[in-house]
Short mmCIF file of C-alpha atoms in Angstrom, two decimals:
data_model
loop_
_atom_site.label_atom_id
_atom_site.label_comp_id
_atom_site.label_asym_id
_atom_site.label_seq_id
_atom_site.Cartn_x
_atom_site.Cartn_y
_atom_site.Cartn_z
CA GLN A 1 82.04 168.56 -77.88
CA SER A 2 79.75 171.54 -78.16
CA THR A 3 80.17 174.40 -80.58
CA PRO A 4 81.08 177.70 -78.88
CA VAL A 5 78.62 180.58 -78.88
CA LYS A 6 79.90 183.97 -80.06
CA ILE A 7 78.26 187.23 -78.98
CA THR A 8 79.36 190.50 -80.59
CA ILE A 9 78.58 193.81 -78.88
CA ASP A 10 78.97 197.05 -80.86
CA GLU A 11 81.43 195.41 -83.31
CA ASP A 12 84.44 195.87 -80.99
CA GLU A 13 83.59 193.50 -78.12
CA THR A 14 83.23 189.76 -78.54
CA LEU A 15 82.33 187.08 -75.98
CA ILE A 16 82.90 183.39 -76.77
CA GLY A 17 81.98 180.39 -74.64
CA ASN A 18 80.34 176.98 -74.70
CA HIS A 19 77.75 177.91 -72.07
CA ILE A 20 76.54 181.51 -71.94
CA GLU A 21 73.78 182.88 -69.73
CA ILE A 22 72.20 186.27 -70.33
CA ASP A 23 70.60 188.04 -67.37
CA LEU A 24 68.48 190.78 -68.96
CA THR A 25 67.26 192.12 -65.61
CA ASN A 26 70.79 192.91 -64.38
CA LYS A 27 72.24 193.33 -67.91
CA LEU A 28 74.91 190.65 -67.35
CA VAL A 29 76.38 188.06 -69.70
CA ARG A 30 77.92 185.08 -67.90
CA ILE A 31 80.27 182.64 -69.57
CA ILE A 32 80.00 179.46 -67.51
CA GLY A 33 83.27 177.52 -67.55
CA TYR A 34 86.02 178.50 -69.97
CA GLY A 35 85.53 181.42 -72.37
CA SER A 36 86.99 184.61 -73.76
CA ILE A 37 86.25 188.31 -74.01
CA THR A 38 87.88 190.47 -76.68
CA THR A 39 87.71 194.24 -76.57
CA GLN A 40 89.40 196.70 -78.87
CA GLU A 41 90.88 198.55 -75.88
CA ASP A 42 92.09 195.58 -73.77
CA GLY A 43 92.81 192.84 -76.28
CA LEU A 44 91.96 189.22 -75.49
CA THR A 45 91.08 187.93 -72.02
CA GLU A 46 90.58 184.21 -71.53
CA GLY A 47 89.48 182.56 -68.31
CA TYR A 48 86.82 180.79 -66.33
CA ASP A 49 83.42 182.04 -65.19
CA LEU A 50 83.72 185.41 -66.90
CA VAL A 51 80.92 187.89 -66.16
CA PHE A 52 80.47 190.87 -68.49
CA ASN A 53 78.31 193.81 -67.38
CA LEU A 54 76.60 195.35 -70.41
CA THR A 55 75.76 198.60 -68.60
CA ASP A 56 79.25 199.76 -67.62
CA GLU A 57 81.34 197.36 -69.78
CA THR A 58 83.16 195.85 -66.80
CA PHE A 59 83.99 192.18 -66.37
CA THR A 60 85.32 189.74 -63.80
CA GLY A 61 86.81 186.27 -64.14
CA ARG A 62 89.12 183.69 -62.59
CA ASP A 63 92.23 181.87 -63.86
CA VAL A 64 92.69 184.50 -66.54
CA LEU A 65 95.10 184.99 -69.42
CA ILE A 66 95.14 188.55 -70.77
CA THR A 67 96.82 188.94 -74.15
CA THR A 68 97.82 192.45 -75.11
CA GLU A 69 99.92 193.65 -78.01
CA GLN A 70 103.03 193.97 -75.80
CA LEU A 71 102.81 191.04 -73.36
CA ASP A 72 100.65 188.34 -71.78
CA VAL A 73 99.49 188.49 -68.16
CA ILE A 74 98.28 185.46 -66.21
CA GLY A 75 96.38 185.79 -62.94
CA VAL A 76 94.21 184.04 -60.39
CA SER A 77 91.40 186.57 -60.89
CA ALA A 78 90.75 189.77 -62.81
CA ASP A 79 88.35 192.68 -62.62
CA ARG A 80 88.04 195.17 -65.46
CA ILE A 81 86.74 198.67 -65.55
CA PRO A 82 87.14 200.60 -68.81
CA GLY A 83 90.82 201.50 -69.21
CA GLN A 84 92.13 199.31 -66.37
CA ILE A 85 92.31 195.64 -65.47
CA SER A 86 93.13 194.63 -61.89
CA ILE A 87 94.73 191.18 -61.56
CA GLN A 88 95.21 189.36 -58.27
CA THR A 89 98.25 187.08 -57.84
CA GLY A 90 99.56 187.48 -61.36
CA ARG A 91 102.63 186.97 -63.48
CA PHE A 92 103.99 188.22 -66.79
CA SER A 93 107.04 187.64 -68.93
CA PRO A 94 108.24 188.45 -72.42
CA CYS A 95 109.08 184.72 -72.60
CA THR A 96 105.41 183.65 -72.57
CA ARG A 97 105.26 183.95 -76.34
CA CYS A 98 108.30 181.69 -76.84
CA ASN A 99 106.44 178.52 -75.70
CA GLN A 100 109.11 177.68 -73.11
CA GLN A 101 108.24 175.09 -70.46
CA ILE A 102 110.09 177.14 -67.83
CA GLU A 103 110.50 180.78 -68.79
CA ASP A 104 114.01 182.27 -68.71
CA TYR A 105 112.75 185.21 -66.67
CA GLY A 106 109.55 186.93 -65.68
CA PHE A 107 107.78 188.69 -62.85
CA ARG A 108 105.29 187.54 -60.22
CA ALA A 109 103.24 190.00 -58.21
CA LYS A 110 100.64 190.00 -55.50
CA ARG A 111 98.60 192.52 -57.49
CA LEU A 112 98.85 193.94 -61.01
CA LEU A 113 97.13 196.90 -62.60
CA LEU A 114 97.14 196.76 -66.40
CA TYR A 115 96.41 199.93 -68.33
CA PRO A 116 96.32 198.43 -71.84
CA GLY A 117 98.52 200.25 -74.31
CA ASP A 118 99.97 202.45 -71.58
CA ARG A 119 101.59 200.67 -68.60
CA LEU A 120 101.55 197.74 -66.21
CA VAL A 121 101.99 198.39 -62.48
CA ALA A 122 103.04 195.44 -60.30
CA TYR A 123 102.79 195.57 -56.50
CA GLU A 124 104.98 193.35 -54.29
CA ALA A 125 106.68 191.93 -57.37
CA ASN A 126 109.52 189.43 -57.67
CA LEU A 127 111.85 189.03 -60.61
CA VAL A 128 112.02 185.28 -61.23
CA ILE A 129 114.71 183.54 -63.24
CA ARG A 130 113.80 180.02 -64.32
CA ASP A 131 111.00 180.07 -61.67
CA PHE A 132 113.36 181.08 -58.86
CA PRO A 133 112.73 184.50 -57.21
CA VAL A 134 115.89 186.62 -57.21
CA LEU A 135 114.89 190.27 -56.66
CA TYR A 136 111.99 191.96 -54.86
CA PHE A 137 110.33 195.22 -55.97
CA PRO A 138 107.74 196.90 -53.73
CA ILE A 139 106.37 198.49 -56.92
CA LEU A 140 107.36 197.97 -60.54
CA VAL A 141 106.12 200.02 -63.51
CA VAL A 142 106.48 198.59 -67.02
CA PRO A 143 105.79 201.16 -69.78
CA LEU A 144 103.75 199.72 -72.65
CA ALA A 145 103.04 202.94 -74.57
CA PRO A 146 104.86 203.91 -77.77
CA LEU A 147 108.23 205.58 -77.09
CA ASP A 148 106.90 209.08 -77.77
CA ARG A 149 104.34 208.62 -74.94
CA GLN A 150 106.66 207.01 -72.37
CA PRO A 151 107.96 209.11 -69.47
CA LYS A 152 111.56 210.32 -69.72
CA LEU A 153 114.03 211.68 -67.20
CA SER A 154 116.41 214.24 -68.63
CA ILE A 155 119.21 215.95 -66.71
CA LYS A 156 121.08 218.91 -68.16
CA ARG A 157 124.29 219.83 -66.37
CA GLY A 158 124.63 223.44 -65.33
CA THR A 159 127.55 225.73 -66.00
CA ALA A 160 128.85 228.89 -64.34
CA SER A 161 126.40 230.93 -66.42
CA GLU A 162 123.49 228.41 -66.95
CA ARG A 163 121.32 226.57 -64.49
CA ALA A 164 121.12 222.81 -64.33
CA GLU A 165 117.75 221.44 -65.46
CA ILE A 166 115.88 218.26 -64.66
CA PHE A 167 112.88 217.32 -66.80
#
């Protein structure tokens, strides 16, 4: 068993892996095999064959687990640009943190866009109950922001002398 290597970039980004290659010409850090990337903005991303671009702070990886403050997202592959992580063939559930063998409920999607701390957008999503798909959503938006930053729909009924208002 080898001891993992830890690389810290600007105090808020950390890369950990047993086999790390640094390509100074292309400014890439490759974690060969299993590893993790932690950023202050995105939280923890674990997966295989992660590649971190030092120039634009993007990364890619396969078989990923992305741990945010609100929920965990699992996907076949992920690509990150600052402020957004795109996950292919992913799933998420509030039950992932309960250590259940089969989660009570969750969502599977063909594609997910995670905006850490703001929202998760799932395309071609299915609500699954105990691993059985029960409801299809062409698009599903899950707000992750604090309540004061989440969108609201407000309808004020009009009267004979006042207009109705929709905010």
